[in-house]
Coordinates of C-alpha atoms in Angstrom, one line a residue:
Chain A
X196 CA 56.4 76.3 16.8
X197 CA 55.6 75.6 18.9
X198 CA 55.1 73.6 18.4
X199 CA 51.2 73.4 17.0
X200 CA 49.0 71.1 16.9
X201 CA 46.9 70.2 14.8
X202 CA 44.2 69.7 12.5
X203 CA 41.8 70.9 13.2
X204 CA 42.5 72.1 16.5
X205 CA 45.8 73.1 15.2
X206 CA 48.2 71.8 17.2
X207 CA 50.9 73.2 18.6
X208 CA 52.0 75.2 18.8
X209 CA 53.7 76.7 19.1
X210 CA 54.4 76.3 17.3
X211 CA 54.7 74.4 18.1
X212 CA 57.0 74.7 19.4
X213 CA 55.8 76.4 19.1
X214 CA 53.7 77.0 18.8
X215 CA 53.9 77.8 18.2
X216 CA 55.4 78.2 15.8
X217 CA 57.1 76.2 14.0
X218 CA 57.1 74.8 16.5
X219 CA 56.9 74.2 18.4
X220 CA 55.4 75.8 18.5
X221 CA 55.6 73.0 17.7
X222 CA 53.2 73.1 19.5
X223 CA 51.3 70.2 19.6
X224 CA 49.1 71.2 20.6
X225 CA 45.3 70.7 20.8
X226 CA 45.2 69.9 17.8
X227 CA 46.9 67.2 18.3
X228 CA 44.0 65.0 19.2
X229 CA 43.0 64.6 15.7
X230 CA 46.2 63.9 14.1
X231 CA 47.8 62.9 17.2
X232 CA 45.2 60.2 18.2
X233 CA 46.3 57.9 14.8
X234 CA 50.1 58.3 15.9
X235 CA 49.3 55.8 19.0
X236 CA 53.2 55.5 19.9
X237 CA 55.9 56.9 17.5
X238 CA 57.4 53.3 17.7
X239 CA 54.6 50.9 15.8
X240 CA 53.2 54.4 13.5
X241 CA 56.6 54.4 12.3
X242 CA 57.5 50.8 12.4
X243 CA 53.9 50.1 10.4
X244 CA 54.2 53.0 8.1
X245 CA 58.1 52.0 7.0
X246 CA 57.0 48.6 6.5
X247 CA 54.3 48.9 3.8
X248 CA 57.0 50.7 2.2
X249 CA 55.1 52.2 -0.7
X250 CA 52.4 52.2 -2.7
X251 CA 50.1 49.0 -2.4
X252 CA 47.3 49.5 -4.9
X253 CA 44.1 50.1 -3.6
X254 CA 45.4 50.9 0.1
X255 CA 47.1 54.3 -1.0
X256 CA 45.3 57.2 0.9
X257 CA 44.0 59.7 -1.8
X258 CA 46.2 62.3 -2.4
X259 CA 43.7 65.1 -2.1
X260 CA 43.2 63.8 1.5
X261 CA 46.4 64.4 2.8
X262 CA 46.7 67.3 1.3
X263 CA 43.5 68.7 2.8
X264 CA 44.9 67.0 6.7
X265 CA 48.0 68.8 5.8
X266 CA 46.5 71.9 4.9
X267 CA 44.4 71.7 8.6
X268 CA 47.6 71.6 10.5
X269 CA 49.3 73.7 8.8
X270 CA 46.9 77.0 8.7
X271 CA 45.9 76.2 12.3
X272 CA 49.1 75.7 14.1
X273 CA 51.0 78.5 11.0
X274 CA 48.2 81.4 12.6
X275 CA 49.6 81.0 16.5
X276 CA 53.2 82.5 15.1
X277 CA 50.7 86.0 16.0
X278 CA 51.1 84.9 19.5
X279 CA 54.8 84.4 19.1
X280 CA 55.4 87.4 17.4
X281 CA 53.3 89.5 20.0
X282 CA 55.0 87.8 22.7
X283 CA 58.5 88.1 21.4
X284 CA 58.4 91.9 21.0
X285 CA 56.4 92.1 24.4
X286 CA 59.6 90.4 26.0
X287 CA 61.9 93.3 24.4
X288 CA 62.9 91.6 21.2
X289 CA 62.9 93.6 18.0
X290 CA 61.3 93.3 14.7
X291 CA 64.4 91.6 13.3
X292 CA 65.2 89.8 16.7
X293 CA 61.3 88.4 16.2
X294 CA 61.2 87.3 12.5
X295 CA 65.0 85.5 12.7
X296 CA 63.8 83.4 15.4
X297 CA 60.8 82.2 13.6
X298 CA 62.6 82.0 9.6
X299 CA 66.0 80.2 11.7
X300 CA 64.5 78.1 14.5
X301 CA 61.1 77.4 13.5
X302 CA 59.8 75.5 16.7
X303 CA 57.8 77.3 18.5
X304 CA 57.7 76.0 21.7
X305 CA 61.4 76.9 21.8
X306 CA 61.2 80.2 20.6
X307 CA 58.7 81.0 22.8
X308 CA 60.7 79.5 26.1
X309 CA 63.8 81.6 24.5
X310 CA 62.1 84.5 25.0
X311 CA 60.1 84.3 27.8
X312 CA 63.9 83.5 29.7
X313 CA 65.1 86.6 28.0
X314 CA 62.2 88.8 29.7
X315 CA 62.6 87.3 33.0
X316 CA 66.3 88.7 32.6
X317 CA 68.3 85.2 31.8
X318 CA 71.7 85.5 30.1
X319 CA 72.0 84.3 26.5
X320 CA 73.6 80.8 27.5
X321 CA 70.8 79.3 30.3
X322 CA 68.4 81.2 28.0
X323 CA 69.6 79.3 24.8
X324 CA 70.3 75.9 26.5
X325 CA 66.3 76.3 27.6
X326 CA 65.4 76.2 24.4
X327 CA 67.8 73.8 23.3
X328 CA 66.3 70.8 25.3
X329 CA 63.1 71.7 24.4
X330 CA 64.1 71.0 21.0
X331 CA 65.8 67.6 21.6
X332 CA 62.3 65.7 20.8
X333 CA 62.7 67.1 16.9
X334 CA 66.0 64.7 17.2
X335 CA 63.8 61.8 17.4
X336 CA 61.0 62.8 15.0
X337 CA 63.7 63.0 12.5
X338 CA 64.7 59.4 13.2
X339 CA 61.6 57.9 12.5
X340 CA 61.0 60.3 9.7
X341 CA 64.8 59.5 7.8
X342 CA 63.5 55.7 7.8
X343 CA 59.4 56.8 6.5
X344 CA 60.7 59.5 3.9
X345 CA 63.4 57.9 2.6
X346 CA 65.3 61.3 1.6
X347 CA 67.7 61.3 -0.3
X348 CA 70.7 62.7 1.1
X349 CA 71.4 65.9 -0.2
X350 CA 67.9 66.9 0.5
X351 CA 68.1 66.1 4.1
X352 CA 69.9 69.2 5.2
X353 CA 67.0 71.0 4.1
X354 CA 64.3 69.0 4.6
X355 CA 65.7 69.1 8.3
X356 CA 64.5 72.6 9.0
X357 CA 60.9 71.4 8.8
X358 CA 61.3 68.3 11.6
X359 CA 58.7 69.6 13.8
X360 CA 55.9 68.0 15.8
X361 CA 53.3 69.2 13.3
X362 CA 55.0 67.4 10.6
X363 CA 56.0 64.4 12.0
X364 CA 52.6 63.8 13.4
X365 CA 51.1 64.4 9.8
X366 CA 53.5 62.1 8.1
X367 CA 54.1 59.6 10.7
X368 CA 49.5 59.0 10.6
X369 CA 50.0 59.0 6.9
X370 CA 49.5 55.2 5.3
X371 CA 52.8 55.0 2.8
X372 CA 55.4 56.9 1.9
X373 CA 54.0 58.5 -1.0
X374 CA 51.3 59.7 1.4
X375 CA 54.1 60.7 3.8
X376 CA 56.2 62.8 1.6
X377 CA 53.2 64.4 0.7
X378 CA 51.9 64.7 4.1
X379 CA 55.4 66.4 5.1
X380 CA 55.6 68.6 2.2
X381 CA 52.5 70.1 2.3
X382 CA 52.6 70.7 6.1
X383 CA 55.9 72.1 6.6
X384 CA 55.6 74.9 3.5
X385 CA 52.2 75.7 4.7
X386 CA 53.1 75.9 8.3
X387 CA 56.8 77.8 7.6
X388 CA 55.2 80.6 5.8
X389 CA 52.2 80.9 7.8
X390 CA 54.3 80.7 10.9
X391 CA 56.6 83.4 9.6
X392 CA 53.8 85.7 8.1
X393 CA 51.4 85.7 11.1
X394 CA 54.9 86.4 13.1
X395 CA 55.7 89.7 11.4
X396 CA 51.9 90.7 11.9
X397 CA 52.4 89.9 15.7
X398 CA 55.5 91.6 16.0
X399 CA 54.3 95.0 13.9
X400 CA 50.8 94.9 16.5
X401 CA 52.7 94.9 19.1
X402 CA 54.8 97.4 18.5
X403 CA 52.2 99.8 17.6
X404 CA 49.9 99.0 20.7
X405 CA 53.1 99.6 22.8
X406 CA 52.1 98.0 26.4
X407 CA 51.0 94.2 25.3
X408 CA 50.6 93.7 29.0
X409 CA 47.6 96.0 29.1
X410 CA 45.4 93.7 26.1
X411 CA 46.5 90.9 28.3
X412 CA 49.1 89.5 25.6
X413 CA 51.5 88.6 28.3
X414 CA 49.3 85.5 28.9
X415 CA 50.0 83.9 25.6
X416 CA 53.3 83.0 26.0
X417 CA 51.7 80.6 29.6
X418 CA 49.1 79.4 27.6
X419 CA 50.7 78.0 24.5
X420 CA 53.0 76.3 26.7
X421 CA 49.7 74.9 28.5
X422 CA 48.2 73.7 25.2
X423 CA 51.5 72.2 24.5
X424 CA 51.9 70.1 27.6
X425 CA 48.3 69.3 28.2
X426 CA 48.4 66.5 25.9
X427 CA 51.8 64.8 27.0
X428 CA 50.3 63.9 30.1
X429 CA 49.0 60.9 29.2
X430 CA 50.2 58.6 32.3
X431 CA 51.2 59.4 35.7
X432 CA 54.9 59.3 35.5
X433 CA 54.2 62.1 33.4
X434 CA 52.1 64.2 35.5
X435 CA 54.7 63.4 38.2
X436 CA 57.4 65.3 35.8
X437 CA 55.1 68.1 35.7
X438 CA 54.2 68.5 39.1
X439 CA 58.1 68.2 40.4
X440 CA 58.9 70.2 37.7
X441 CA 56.3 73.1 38.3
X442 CA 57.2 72.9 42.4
X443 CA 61.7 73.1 41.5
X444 CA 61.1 75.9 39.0
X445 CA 59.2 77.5 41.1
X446 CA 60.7 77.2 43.9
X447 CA 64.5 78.4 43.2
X448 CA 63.0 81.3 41.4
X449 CA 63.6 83.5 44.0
X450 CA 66.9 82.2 44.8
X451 CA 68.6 81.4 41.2
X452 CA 69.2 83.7 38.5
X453 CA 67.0 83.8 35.8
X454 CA 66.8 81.4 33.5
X455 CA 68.8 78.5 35.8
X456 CA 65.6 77.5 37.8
X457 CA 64.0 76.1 34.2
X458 CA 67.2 74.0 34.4
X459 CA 67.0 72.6 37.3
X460 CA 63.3 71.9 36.6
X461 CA 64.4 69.5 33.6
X462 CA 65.7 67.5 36.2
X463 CA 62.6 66.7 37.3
X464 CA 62.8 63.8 34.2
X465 CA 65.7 61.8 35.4
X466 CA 64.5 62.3 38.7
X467 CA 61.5 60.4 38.2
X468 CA 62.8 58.2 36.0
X469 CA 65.2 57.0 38.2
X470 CA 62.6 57.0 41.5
X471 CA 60.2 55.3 39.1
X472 CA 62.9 52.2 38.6
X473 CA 63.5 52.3 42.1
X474 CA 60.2 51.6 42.8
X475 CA 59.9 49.0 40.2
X476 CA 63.4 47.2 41.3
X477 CA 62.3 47.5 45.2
X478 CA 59.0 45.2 44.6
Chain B
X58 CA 69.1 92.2 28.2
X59 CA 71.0 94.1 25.2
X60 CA 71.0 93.3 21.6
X61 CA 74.6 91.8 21.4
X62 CA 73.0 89.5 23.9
X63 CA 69.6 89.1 22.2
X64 CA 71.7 87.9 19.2
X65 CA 73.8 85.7 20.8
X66 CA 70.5 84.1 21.8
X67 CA 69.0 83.9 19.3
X68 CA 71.8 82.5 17.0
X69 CA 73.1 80.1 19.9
X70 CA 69.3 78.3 19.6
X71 CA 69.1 78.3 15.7
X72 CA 72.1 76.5 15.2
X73 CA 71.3 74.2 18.4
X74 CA 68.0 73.8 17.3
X75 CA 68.8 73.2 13.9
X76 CA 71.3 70.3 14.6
X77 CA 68.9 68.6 16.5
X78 CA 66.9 68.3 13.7
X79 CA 69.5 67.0 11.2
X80 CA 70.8 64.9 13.9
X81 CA 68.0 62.7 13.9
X82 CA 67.7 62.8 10.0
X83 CA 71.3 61.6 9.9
X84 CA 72.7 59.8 12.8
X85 CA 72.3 55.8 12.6
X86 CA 69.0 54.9 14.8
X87 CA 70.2 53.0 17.5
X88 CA 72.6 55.9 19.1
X89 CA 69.0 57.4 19.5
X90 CA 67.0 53.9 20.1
X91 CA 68.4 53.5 23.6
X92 CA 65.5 53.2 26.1
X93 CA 67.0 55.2 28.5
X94 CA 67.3 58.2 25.7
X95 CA 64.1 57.8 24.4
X96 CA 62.1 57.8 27.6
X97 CA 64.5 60.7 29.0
X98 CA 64.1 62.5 25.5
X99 CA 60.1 62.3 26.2
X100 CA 59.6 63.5 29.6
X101 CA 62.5 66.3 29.3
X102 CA 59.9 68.3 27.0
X103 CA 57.2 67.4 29.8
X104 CA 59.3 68.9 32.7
X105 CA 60.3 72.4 30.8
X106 CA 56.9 73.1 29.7
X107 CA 55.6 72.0 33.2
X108 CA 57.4 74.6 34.9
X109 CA 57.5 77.1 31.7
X110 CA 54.3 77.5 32.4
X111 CA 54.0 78.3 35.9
X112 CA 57.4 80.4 36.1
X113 CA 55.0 82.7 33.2
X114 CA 52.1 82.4 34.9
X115 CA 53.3 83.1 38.5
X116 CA 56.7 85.1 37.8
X117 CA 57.6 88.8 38.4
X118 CA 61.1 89.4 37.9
X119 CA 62.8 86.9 41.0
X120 CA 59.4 87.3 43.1
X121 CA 56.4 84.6 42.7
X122 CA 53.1 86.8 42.6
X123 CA 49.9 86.2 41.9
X124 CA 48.0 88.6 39.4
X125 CA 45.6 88.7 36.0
X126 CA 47.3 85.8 34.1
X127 CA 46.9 83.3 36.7
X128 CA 42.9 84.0 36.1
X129 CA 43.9 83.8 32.2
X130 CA 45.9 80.4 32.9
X131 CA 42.8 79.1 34.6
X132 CA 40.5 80.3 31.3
X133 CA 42.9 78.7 29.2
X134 CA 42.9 75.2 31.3
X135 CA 39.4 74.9 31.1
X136 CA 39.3 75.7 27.2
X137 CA 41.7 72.8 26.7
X138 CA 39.7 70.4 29.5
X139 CA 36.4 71.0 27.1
X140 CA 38.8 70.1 24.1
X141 CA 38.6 73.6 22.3
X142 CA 40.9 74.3 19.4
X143 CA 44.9 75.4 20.0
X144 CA 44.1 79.7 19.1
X145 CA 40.7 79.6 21.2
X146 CA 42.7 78.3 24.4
X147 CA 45.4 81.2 23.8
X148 CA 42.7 83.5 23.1
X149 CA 40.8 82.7 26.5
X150 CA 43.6 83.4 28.4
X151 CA 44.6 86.5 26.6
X152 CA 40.7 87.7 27.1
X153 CA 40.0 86.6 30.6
X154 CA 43.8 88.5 31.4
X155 CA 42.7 91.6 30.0
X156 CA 39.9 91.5 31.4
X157 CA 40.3 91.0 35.2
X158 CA 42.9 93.6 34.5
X159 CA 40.7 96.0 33.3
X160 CA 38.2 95.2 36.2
X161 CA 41.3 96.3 38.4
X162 CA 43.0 92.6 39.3

């Protein structure tokens, strides 16, 4: 989904990936300022949340409230998958193509980098491997969310399917676990059929308007990605990613093939990283 | 592309992307907790989106062009500068595209 966002604004999309969609869309969008703004740093949400460990009378958050935060996300951030299924298609995927991506990967922003490298003509690997690193951050939601949620094992294969930015960022601002779980549940089955719903709708309205180009759908791919990024740029050696990043993948564009200069642009993180304690050592 | 292809796409990135997420739900914290990681695993999502975003924005094929969606990128930037919600940025810049389209851009 990207990866989406958020409450109220939804986040991300897209899903947010993704996002849009699931994912994404998790996206994380926008939305993400509501949510997002209690989840100061993964690190002491997480660390704060797993502490309290449970249910101290009079602290617990009512249930009805998360449920109604969860609910915000959710619907939000589950309605971009119309993007990603409009966008999909408008790249060349099929119906079936369109809906697998959303039901099997479910963050958005990944699904919507996957296809917007198959439009521009990238091969299945470079295309894949995109999308891939995109979704390394889920990795580390589901670390912190293993230690808040407390699955039990045989649940956590499927459980898994729902790491995404919108549920983490729901569950990790959530006060105990109880709230968590909660928080988690409700977001993810909300979000997952929402996403997958508002995907087939995309998909079928794009088919049947034929040039998505023409209605100017071939911006909502860019602009989910926007709404993702926007609010990771929180300090400069972020913005400093994103500017090298935007200047090497655009750059070997016209001299890679498709799908390699996005690549190379990840790059752009060690990169700085690396100039960044450079700088730091040299003083 | 063709749809053997497609597939292979598509399948490649749901198992990846799938693993990913039951990695973190299963592997012991610290393989994860190393600084280096962590910081590398942040900023990674930063770059890709970063130049996502311009190679669909500014992107024809191999040639960098400027058209319509750089107008609906702009619309879509100044949505999320006055803080509107995730679908009325993507909305913006699907409008304002169509639109300077339409008007002949």
């Amino acid at each position: 989904m990207a990866e989406r966002n958020t409450a109220a604004a939804h986040p991300a999309g897209p899903p947010g990936a993704p996002p849009a969609g699931p994912s994404g869309t998790e996206p994380r969008p926008v939305g993400r300022d509501t949510v997002g703004s209690r989840v100061t740093g993964p690190d002491t949400a997480g660390s704060r949340v797993v502490g309290s460990d449970g249910v101290e009378p009079g602290t617990g958050k009512p249930d009805r409230a998360v449920v109604r935060d969860s609910l915000g996300v959710g619907v939000a951030v589950g309605l971009s998958g119309f993007a990603f299924g409009v966008t999909s298609v408008g790249a060349g995927l099929d119906l079936l193509q369109t809906c697998a991506l959303s039901l099997l990967v479910f963050t958005g922003a990944s699904q919507f980098a996957l296809v917007g490298a198959l439009a521009a003509g990238g091969n299945p690997f470079t295309a894949a491997a995109g999308a891939f690193f995109l979704g390394t951050r889920n990795a580390f939601y589901g670390l912190r969310l293993s230690q808040l949620l407390a699955l039990p094992r045989a649940v956590r294969p499927f459980a898994a399917h729902w790491v995404i930015d919108e549920t983490a960022a729901v569950s990790l601002a959530q006060p105990d676990r109880r709230a968590a779980r909660i928080g988690f549940t409700v977001t993810g089955l909300t979000l997952y059929v929402l996403w997958n719903l508002t995907t087939l709708l995309g998909a079928l309205g794009a088919e049947a308007i034929g040039d998505t180009a023409a209605w100017g759908l071939d911006a909502a791919g860019p602009a989910v990605f926007l709404a993702l990024l926007a609010p990771m740029l929180r300090t400069a050696t972020e913005r400093a990613v994103a500017g090298l990043a935007v200047l090497l993948g655009l750059g070997f564009l016209p001299v890679l093939p498709a799908g390699v200069p996005v690549l190379v642009a990840a790059l752009a993180a060690p990169a700085v990283l690396w100039l960044k304690g450079r700088g730091e050592a040299g003083r | 592309m063709n749809g053997t292809g497609i597939w292979i796409a598509v399948g490649l990135t749901a198992v990846g992307c799938y693993l990913l997420k039951l990695g973190g739900l299963l592997v012991p914290a610290e393989t994860l907790e190393r600084p280096l990681v962590r910081r590398l695993s942040g900023l990674l999502p930063v770059a890709l989106l970063a130049a996502l975003t311009a190679q669909q924005t500014f992107a024809s094929g191999g040639a960098l062009v400027l058209d319509a969606r750089a107008a609906g990128i702009a619309a879509a930037a100044l949505a999320l500068l006055l803080r509107a919600p995730f679908l009325v940025v993507v909305a913006a810049a699907v409008v304002v595209t169509a639109g300077v389209r339409a008007l002949g851009g």
